[in-house]
CSV table of N, CA and C in Angstrom, one decimal:
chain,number,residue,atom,x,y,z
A,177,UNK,N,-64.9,137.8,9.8
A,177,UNK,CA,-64.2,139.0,10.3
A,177,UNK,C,-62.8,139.1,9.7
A,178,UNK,N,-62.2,138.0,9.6
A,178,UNK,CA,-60.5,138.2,9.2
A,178,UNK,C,-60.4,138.0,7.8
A,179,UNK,N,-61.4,137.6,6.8
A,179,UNK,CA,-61.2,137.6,5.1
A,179,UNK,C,-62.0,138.8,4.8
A,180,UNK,N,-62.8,139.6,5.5
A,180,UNK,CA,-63.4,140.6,4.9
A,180,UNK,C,-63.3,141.9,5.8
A,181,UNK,N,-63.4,141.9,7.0
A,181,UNK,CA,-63.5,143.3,7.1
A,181,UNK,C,-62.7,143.8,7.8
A,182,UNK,N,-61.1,142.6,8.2
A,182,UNK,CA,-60.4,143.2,8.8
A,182,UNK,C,-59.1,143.5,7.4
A,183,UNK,N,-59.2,142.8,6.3
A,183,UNK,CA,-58.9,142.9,5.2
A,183,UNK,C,-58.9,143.7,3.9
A,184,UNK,N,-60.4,144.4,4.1
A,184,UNK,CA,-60.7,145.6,3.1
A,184,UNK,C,-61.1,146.9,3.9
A,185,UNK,N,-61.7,146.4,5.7
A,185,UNK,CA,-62.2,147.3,5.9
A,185,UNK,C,-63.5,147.8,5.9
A,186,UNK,N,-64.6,147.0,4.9
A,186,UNK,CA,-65.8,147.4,4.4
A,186,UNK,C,-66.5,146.6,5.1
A,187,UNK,N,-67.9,147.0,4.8
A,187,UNK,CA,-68.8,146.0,5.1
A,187,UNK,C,-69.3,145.7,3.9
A,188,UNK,N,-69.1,144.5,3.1
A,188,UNK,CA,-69.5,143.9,1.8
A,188,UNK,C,-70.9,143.4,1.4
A,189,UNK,N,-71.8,144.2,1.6
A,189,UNK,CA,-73.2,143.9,1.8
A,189,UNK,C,-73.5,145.2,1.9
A,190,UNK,N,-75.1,145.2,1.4
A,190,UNK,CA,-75.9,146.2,1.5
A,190,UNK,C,-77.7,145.4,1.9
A,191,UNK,N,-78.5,146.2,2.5
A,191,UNK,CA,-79.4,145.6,3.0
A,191,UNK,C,-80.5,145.2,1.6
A,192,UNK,N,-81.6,144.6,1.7
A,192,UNK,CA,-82.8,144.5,1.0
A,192,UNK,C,-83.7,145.1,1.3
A,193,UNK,N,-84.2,145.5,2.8
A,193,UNK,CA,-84.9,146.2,3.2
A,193,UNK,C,-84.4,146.8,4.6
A,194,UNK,N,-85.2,147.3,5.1
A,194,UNK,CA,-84.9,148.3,6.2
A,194,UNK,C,-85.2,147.6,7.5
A,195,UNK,N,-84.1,148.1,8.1
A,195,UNK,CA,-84.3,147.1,9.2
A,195,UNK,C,-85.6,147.7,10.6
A,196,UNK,N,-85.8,146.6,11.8
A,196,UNK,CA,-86.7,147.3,12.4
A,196,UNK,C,-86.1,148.0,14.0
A,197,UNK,N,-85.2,148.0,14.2
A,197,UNK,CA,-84.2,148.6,14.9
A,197,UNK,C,-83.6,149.7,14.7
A,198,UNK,N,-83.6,150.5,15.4
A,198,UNK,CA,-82.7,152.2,15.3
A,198,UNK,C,-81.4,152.4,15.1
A,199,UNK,N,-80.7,151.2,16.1
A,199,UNK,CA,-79.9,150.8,15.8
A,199,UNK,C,-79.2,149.2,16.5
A,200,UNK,N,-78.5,148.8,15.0
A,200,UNK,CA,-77.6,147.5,15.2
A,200,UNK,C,-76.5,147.6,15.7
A,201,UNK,N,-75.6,147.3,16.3
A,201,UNK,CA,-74.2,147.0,16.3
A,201,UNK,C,-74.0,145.2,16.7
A,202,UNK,N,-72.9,144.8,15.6
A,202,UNK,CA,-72.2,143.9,15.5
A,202,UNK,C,-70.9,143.7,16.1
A,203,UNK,N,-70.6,143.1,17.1
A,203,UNK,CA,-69.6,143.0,17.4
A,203,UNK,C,-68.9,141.3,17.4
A,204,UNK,N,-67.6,141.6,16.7
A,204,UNK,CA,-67.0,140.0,16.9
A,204,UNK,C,-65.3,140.6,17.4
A,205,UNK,N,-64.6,139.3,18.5
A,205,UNK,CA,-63.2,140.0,18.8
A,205,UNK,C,-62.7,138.3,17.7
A,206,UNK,N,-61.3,138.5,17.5
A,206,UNK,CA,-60.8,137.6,17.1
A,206,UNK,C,-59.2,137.7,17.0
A,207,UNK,N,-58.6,136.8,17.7
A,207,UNK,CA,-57.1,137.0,18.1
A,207,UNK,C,-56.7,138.5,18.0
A,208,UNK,N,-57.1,139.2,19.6
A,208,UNK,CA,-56.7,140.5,19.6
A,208,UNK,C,-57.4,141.5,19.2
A,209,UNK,N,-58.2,141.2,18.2
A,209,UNK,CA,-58.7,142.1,17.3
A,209,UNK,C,-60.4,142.3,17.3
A,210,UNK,N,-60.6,143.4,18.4
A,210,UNK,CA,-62.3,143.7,17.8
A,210,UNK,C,-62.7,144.4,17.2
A,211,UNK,N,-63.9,144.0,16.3
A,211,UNK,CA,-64.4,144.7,15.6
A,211,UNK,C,-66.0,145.0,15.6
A,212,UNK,N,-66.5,146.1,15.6
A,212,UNK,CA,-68.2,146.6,15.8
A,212,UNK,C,-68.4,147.0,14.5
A,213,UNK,N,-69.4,146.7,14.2
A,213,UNK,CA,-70.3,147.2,12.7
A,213,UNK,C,-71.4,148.1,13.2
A,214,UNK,N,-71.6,148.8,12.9
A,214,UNK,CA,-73.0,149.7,13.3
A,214,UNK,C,-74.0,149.7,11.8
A,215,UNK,N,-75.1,149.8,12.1
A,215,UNK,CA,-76.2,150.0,11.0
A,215,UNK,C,-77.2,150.3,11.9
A,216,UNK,N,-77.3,151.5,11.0
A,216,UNK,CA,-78.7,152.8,11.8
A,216,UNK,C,-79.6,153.2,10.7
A,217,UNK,N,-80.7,154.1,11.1
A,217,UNK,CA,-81.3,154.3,9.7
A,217,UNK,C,-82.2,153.4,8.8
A,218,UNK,N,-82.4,152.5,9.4
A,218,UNK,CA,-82.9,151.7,8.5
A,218,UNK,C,-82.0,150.5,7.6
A,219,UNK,N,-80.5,151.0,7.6
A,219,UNK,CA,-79.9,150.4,6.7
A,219,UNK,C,-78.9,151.6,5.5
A,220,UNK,N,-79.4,152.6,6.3
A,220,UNK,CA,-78.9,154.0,5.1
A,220,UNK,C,-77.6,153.9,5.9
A,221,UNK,N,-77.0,153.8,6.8
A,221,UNK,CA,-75.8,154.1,7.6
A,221,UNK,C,-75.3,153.1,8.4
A,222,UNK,N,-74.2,153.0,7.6
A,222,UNK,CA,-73.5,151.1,7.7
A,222,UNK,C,-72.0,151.8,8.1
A,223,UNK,N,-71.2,151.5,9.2
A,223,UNK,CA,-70.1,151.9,9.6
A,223,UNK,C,-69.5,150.8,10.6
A,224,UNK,N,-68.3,150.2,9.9
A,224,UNK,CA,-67.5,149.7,10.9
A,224,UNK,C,-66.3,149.7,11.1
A,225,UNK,N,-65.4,149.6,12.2
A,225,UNK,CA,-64.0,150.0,12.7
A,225,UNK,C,-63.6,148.6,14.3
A,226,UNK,N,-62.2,148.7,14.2
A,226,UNK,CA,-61.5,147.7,15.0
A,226,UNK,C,-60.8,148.0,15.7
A,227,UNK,N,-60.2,147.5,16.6
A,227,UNK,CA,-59.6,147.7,17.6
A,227,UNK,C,-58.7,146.6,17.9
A,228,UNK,N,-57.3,147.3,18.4
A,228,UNK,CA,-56.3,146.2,19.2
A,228,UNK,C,-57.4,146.1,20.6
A,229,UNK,N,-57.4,144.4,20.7
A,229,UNK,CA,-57.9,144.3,22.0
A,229,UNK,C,-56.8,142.8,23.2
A,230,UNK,N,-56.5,143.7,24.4
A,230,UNK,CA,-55.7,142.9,25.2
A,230,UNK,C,-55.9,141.7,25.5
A,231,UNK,N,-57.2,141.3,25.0
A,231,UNK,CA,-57.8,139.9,25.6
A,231,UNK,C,-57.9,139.0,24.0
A,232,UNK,N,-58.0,137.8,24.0
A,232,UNK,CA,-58.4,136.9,22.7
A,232,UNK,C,-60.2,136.9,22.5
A,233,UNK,N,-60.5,136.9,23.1
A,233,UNK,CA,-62.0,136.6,23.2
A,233,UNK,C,-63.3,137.6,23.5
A,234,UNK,N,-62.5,138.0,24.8
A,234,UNK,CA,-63.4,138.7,26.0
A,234,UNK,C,-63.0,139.9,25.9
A,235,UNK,N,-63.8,141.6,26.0
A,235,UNK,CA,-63.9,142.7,26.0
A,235,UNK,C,-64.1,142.7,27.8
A,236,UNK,N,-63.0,143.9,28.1
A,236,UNK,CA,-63.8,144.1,29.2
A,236,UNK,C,-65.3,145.6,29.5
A,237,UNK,N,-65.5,145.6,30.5
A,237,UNK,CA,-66.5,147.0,30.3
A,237,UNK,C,-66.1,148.2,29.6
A,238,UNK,N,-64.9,148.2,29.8
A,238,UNK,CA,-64.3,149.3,29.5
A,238,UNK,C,-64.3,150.0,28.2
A,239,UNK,N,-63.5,148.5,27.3
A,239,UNK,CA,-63.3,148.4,26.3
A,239,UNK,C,-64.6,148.7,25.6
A,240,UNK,N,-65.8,147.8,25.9
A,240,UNK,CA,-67.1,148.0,25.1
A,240,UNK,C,-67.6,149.3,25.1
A,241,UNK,N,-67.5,149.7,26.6
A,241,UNK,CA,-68.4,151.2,26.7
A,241,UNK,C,-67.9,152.3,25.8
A,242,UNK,N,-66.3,152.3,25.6
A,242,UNK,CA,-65.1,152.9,24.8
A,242,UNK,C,-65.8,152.8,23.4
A,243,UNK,N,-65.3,151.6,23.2
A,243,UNK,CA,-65.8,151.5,21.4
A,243,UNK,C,-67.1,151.5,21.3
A,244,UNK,N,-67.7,151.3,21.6
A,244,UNK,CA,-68.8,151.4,21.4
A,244,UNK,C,-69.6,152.9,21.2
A,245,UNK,N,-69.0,153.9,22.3
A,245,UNK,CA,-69.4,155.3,22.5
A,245,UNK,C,-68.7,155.7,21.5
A,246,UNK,N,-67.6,155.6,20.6
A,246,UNK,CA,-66.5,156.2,19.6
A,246,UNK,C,-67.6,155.3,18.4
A,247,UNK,N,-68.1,154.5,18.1
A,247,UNK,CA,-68.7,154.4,16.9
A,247,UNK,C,-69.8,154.9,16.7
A,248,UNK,N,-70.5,155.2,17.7
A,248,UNK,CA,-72.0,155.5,17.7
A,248,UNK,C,-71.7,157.5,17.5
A,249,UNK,N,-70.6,158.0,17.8
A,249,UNK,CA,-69.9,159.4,18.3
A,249,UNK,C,-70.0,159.9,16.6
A,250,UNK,N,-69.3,158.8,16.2
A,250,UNK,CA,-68.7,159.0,14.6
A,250,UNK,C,-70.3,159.3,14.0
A,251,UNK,N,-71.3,158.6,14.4
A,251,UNK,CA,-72.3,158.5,13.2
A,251,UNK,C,-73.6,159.5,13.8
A,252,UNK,N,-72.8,160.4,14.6
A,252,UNK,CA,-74.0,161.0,14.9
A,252,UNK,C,-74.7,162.1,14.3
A,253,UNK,N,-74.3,162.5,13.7
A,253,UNK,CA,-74.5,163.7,13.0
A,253,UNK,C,-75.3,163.2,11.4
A,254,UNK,N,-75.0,161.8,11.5
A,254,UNK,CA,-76.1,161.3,10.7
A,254,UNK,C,-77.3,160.9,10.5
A,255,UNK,N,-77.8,160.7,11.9
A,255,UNK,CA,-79.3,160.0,12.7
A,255,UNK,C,-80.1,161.1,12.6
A,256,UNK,N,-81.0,160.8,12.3
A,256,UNK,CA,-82.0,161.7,11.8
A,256,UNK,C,-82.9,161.9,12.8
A,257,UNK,N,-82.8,160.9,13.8
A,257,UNK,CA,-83.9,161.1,15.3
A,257,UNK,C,-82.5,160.3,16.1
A,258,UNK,N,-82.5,160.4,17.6
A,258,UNK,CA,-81.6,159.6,18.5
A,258,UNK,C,-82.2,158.6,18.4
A,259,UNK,N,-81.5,157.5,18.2
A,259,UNK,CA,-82.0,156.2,18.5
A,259,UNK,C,-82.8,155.7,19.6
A,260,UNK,N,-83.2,154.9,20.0
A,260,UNK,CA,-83.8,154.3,21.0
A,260,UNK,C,-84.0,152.7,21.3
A,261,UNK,N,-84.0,152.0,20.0
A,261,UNK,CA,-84.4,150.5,20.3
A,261,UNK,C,-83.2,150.1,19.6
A,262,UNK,N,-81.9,149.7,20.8
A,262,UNK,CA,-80.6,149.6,20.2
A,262,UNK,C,-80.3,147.6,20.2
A,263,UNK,N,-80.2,147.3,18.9
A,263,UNK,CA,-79.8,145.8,19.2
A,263,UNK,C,-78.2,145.4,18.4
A,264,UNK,N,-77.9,144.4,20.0
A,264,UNK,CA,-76.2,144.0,19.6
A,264,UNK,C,-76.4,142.7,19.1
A,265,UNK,N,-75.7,142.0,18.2
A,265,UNK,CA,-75.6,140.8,17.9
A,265,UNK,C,-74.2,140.5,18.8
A,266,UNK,N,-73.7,139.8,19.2
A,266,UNK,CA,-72.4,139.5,19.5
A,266,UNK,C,-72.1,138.1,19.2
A,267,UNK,N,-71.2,137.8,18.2
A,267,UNK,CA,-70.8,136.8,17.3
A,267,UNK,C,-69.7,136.0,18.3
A,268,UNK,N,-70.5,134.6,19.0
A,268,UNK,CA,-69.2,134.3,19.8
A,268,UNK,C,-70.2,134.2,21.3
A,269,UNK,N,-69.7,134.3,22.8
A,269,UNK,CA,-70.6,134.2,23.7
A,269,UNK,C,-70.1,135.6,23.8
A,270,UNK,N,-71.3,136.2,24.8
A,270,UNK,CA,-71.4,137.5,24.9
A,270,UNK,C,-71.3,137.3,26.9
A,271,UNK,N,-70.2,138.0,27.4
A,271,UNK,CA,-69.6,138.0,28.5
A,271,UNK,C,-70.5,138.9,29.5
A,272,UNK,N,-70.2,139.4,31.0
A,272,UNK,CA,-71.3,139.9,31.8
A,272,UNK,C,-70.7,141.3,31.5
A,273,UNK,N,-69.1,141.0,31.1
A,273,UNK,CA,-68.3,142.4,31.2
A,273,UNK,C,-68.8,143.4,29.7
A,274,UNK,N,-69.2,142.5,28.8
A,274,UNK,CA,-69.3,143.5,27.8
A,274,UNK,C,-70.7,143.6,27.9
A,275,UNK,N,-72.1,142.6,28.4
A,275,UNK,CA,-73.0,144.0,28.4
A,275,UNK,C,-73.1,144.8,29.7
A,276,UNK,N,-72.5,145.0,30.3
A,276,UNK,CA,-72.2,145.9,31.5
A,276,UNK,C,-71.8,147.0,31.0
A,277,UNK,N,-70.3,147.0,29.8
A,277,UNK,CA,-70.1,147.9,28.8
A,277,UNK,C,-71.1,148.4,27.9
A,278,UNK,N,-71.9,147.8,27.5
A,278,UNK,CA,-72.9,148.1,26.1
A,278,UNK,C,-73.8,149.6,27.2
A,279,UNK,N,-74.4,148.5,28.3
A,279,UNK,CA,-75.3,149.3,29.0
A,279,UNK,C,-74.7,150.5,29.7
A,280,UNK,N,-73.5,150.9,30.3
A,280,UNK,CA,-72.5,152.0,30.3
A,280,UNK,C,-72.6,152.9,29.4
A,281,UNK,N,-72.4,152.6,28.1
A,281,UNK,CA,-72.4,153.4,27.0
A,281,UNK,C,-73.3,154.1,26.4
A,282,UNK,N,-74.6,153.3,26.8
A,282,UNK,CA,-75.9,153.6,26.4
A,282,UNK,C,-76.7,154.4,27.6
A,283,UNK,N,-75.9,154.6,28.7
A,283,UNK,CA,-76.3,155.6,29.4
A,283,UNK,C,-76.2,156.7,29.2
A,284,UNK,N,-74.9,156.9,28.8
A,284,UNK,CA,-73.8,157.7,28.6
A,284,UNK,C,-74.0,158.5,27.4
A,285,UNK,N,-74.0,157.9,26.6
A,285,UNK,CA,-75.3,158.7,25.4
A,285,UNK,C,-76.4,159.3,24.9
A,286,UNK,N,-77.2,158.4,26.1
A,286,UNK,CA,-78.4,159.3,26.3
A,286,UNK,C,-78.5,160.4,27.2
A,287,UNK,N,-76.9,160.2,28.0
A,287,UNK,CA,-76.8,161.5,28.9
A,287,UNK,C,-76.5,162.4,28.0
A,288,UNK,N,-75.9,162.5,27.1
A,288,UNK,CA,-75.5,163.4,25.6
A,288,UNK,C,-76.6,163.6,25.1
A,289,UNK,N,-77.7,163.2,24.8
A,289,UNK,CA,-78.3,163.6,23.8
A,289,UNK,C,-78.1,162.8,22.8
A,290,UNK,N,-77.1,161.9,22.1
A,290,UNK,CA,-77.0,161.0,21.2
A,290,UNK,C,-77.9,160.0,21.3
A,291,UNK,N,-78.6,159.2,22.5
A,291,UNK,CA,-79.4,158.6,22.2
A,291,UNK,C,-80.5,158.9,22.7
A,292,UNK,N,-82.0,158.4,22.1
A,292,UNK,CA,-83.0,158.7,23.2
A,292,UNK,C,-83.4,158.2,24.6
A,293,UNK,N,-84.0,159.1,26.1
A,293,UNK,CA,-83.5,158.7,26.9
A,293,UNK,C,-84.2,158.0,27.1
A,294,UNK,N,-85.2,157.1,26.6
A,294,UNK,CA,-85.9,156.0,26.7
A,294,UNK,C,-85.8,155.0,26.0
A,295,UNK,N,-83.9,154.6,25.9
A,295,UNK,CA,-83.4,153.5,24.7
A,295,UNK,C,-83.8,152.3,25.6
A,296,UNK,N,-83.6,151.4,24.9
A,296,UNK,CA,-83.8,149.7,24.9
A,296,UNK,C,-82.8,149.3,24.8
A,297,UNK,N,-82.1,148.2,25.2
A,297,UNK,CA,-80.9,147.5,24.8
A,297,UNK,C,-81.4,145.6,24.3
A,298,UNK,N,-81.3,145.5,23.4
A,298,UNK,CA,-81.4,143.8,23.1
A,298,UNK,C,-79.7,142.8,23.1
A,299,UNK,N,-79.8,142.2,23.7
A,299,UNK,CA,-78.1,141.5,23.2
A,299,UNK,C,-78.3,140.0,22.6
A,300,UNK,N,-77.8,140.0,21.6
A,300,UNK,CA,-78.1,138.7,20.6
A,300,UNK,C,-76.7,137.4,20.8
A,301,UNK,N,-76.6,137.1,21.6
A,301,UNK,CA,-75.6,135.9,21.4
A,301,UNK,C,-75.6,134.8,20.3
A,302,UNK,N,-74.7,134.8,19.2
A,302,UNK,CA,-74.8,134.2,18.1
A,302,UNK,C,-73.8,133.2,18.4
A,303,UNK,N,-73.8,132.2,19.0
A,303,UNK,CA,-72.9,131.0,19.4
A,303,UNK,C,-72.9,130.0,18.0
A,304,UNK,N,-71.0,129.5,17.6
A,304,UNK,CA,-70.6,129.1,17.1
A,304,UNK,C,-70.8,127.3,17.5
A,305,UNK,N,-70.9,127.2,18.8
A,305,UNK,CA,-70.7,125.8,18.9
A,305,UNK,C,-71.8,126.1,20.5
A,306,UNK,N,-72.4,124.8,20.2
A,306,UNK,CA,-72.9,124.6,21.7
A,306,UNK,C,-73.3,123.1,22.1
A,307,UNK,N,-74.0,123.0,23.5
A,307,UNK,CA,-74.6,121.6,23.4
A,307,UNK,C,-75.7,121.1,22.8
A,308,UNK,N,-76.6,121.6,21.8
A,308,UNK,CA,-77.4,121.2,21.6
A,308,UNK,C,-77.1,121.6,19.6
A,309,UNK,N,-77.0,120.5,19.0
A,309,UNK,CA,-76.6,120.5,17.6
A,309,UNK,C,-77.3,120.3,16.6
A,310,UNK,N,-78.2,121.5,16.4
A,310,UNK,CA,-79.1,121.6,15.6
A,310,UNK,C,-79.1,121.5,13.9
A,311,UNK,N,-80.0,120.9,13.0
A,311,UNK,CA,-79.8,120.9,11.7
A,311,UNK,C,-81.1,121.4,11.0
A,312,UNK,N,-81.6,122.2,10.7
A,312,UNK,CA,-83.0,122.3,9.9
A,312,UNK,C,-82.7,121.6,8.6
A,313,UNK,N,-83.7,121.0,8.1
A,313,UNK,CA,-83.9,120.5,6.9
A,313,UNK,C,-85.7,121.0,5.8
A,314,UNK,N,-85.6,120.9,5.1
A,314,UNK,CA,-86.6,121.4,5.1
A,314,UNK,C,-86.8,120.1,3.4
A,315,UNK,N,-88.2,119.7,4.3
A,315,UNK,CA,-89.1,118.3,3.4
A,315,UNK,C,-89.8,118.9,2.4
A,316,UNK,N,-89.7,118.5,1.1
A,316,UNK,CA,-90.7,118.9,0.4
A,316,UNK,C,-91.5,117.1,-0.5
A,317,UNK,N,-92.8,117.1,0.0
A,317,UNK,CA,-93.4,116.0,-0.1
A,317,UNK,C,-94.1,116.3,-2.0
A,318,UNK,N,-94.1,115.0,-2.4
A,318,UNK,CA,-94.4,115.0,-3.5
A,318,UNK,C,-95.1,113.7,-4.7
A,319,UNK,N,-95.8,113.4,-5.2
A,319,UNK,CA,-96.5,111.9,-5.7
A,319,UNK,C,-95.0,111.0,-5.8
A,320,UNK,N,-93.8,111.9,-6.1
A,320,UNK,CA,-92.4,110.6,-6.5
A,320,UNK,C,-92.4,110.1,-5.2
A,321,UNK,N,-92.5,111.0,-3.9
A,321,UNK,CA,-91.8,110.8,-2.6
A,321,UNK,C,-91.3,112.3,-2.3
A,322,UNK,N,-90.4,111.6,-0.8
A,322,UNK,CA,-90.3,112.6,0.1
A,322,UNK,C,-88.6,113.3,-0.3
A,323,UNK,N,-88.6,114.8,-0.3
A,323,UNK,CA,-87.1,115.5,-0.9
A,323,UNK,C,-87.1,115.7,-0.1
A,324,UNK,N,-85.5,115.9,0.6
A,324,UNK,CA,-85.2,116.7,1.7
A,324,UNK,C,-84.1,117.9,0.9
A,325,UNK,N,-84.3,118.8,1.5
A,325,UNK,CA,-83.2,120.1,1.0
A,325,UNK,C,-83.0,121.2,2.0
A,326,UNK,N,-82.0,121.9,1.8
A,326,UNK,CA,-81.6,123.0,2.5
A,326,UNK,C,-82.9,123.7,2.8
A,327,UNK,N,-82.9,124.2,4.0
A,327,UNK,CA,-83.8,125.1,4.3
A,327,UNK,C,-84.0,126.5,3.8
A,328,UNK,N,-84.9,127.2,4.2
A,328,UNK,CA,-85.3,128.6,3.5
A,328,UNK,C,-84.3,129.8,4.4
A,329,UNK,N,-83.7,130.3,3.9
A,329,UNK,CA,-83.5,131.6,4.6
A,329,UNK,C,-84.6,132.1,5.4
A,330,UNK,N,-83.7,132.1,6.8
A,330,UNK,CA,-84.4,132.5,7.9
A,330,UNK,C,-85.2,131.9,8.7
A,331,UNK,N,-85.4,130.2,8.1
A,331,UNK,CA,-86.2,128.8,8.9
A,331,UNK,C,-85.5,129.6,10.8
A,332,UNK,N,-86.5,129.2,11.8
A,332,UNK,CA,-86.6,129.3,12.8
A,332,UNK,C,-87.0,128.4,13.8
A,333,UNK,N,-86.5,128.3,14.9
A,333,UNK,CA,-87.3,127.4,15.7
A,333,UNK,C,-87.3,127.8,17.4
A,334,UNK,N,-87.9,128.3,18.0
A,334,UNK,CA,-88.3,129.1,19.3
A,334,UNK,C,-88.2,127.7,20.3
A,335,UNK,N,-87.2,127.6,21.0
A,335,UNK,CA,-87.4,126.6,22.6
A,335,UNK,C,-87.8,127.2,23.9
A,336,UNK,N,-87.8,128.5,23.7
A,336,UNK,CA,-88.5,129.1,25.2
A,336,UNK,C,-88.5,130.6,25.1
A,337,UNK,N,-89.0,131.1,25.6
A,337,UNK,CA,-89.2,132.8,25.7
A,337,UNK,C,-87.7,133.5,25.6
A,338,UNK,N,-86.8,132.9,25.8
A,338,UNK,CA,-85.6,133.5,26.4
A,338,UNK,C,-84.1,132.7,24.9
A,339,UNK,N,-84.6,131.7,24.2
A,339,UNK,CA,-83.9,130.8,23.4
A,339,UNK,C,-84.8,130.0,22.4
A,340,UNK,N,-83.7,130.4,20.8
A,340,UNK,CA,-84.4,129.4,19.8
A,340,UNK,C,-83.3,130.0,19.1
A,341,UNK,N,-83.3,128.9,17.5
A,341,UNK,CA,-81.9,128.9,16.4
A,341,UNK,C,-82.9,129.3,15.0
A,342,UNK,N,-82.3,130.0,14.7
A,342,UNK,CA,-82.6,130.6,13.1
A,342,UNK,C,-81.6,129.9,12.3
């Protein structure tokens, strides 16, 4: 967040393929400062913007329902259908107050017409640190013996219906 896109402003990336979601939003706060990425479309409509935020960490409802409705507002006129299967990543722990906000917003939208009124909401908690300290490695066996190396983009590992680390 703070060497790239509260810095240039952009989102420095472009996709490989299309995503399976209507829509993404990314959200990270960091001393003061949050920021939402939206990508809709498949990946054709990439938009992000920031915000002074009162808190270091934590959004309240308010805040998310707010920004959240003002990004999605900006890009509407470029959706080619209302969305409906909306997923948040939230970089950091994701609080009760901000998806209380997400889901606010997403009512509120589909009371507009901006989204469809049969959306979905997914919330992706992307935790930097936790108790359980996971490493993938990935073995490749061979007549010399056994290599160990970085894993593959996108190695996964599922611990319950509800929790697993990519």
């Amino acid at each position: 967040l703070s060497k790239i896109l509260l810095t240039n402003g952009k989102v420095p990336f472009v996709l490989a393929g299309r995503t399976c979601s209507d829509l993404i939003i990314g959200i990270d706060v960091k001393q003061n400062t949050a920021a939402f990425s939206l990508i809709a479309d498949g990946g054709r409509i990439v938009h992000s913007k920031t915000w002074n935020s009162r808190k270091r960490e934590r959004l309240t409802e308010e805040q998310v329902a707010l920004y959240l409705s003002e990004l999605v507002l900006i890009e509407k006129e470029s959706f080619d259908f209302p969305p409906s299967n909306i997923v948040v990543h939230r970089d950091g722990r994701v609080f009760e107050s901000e998806i209380a906000g997400l889901e606010r917003a997403c009512e509120e939208l589909a009371e507009a017409g901006v989204l469809a009124s049969n959306w979905s909401l997914t919330v992706l908690e992307i935790k930097k640190t936790g108790p359980v300290t996971v490493r993938f490695f990935d073995t490749v066996y061979s007549k010399e013996g056994a290599r160990t190396e970085n894993p593959m983009i996108g190695s996964w590992l599922q611990l319950s219906d509800e929790e697993g680390f990519v």
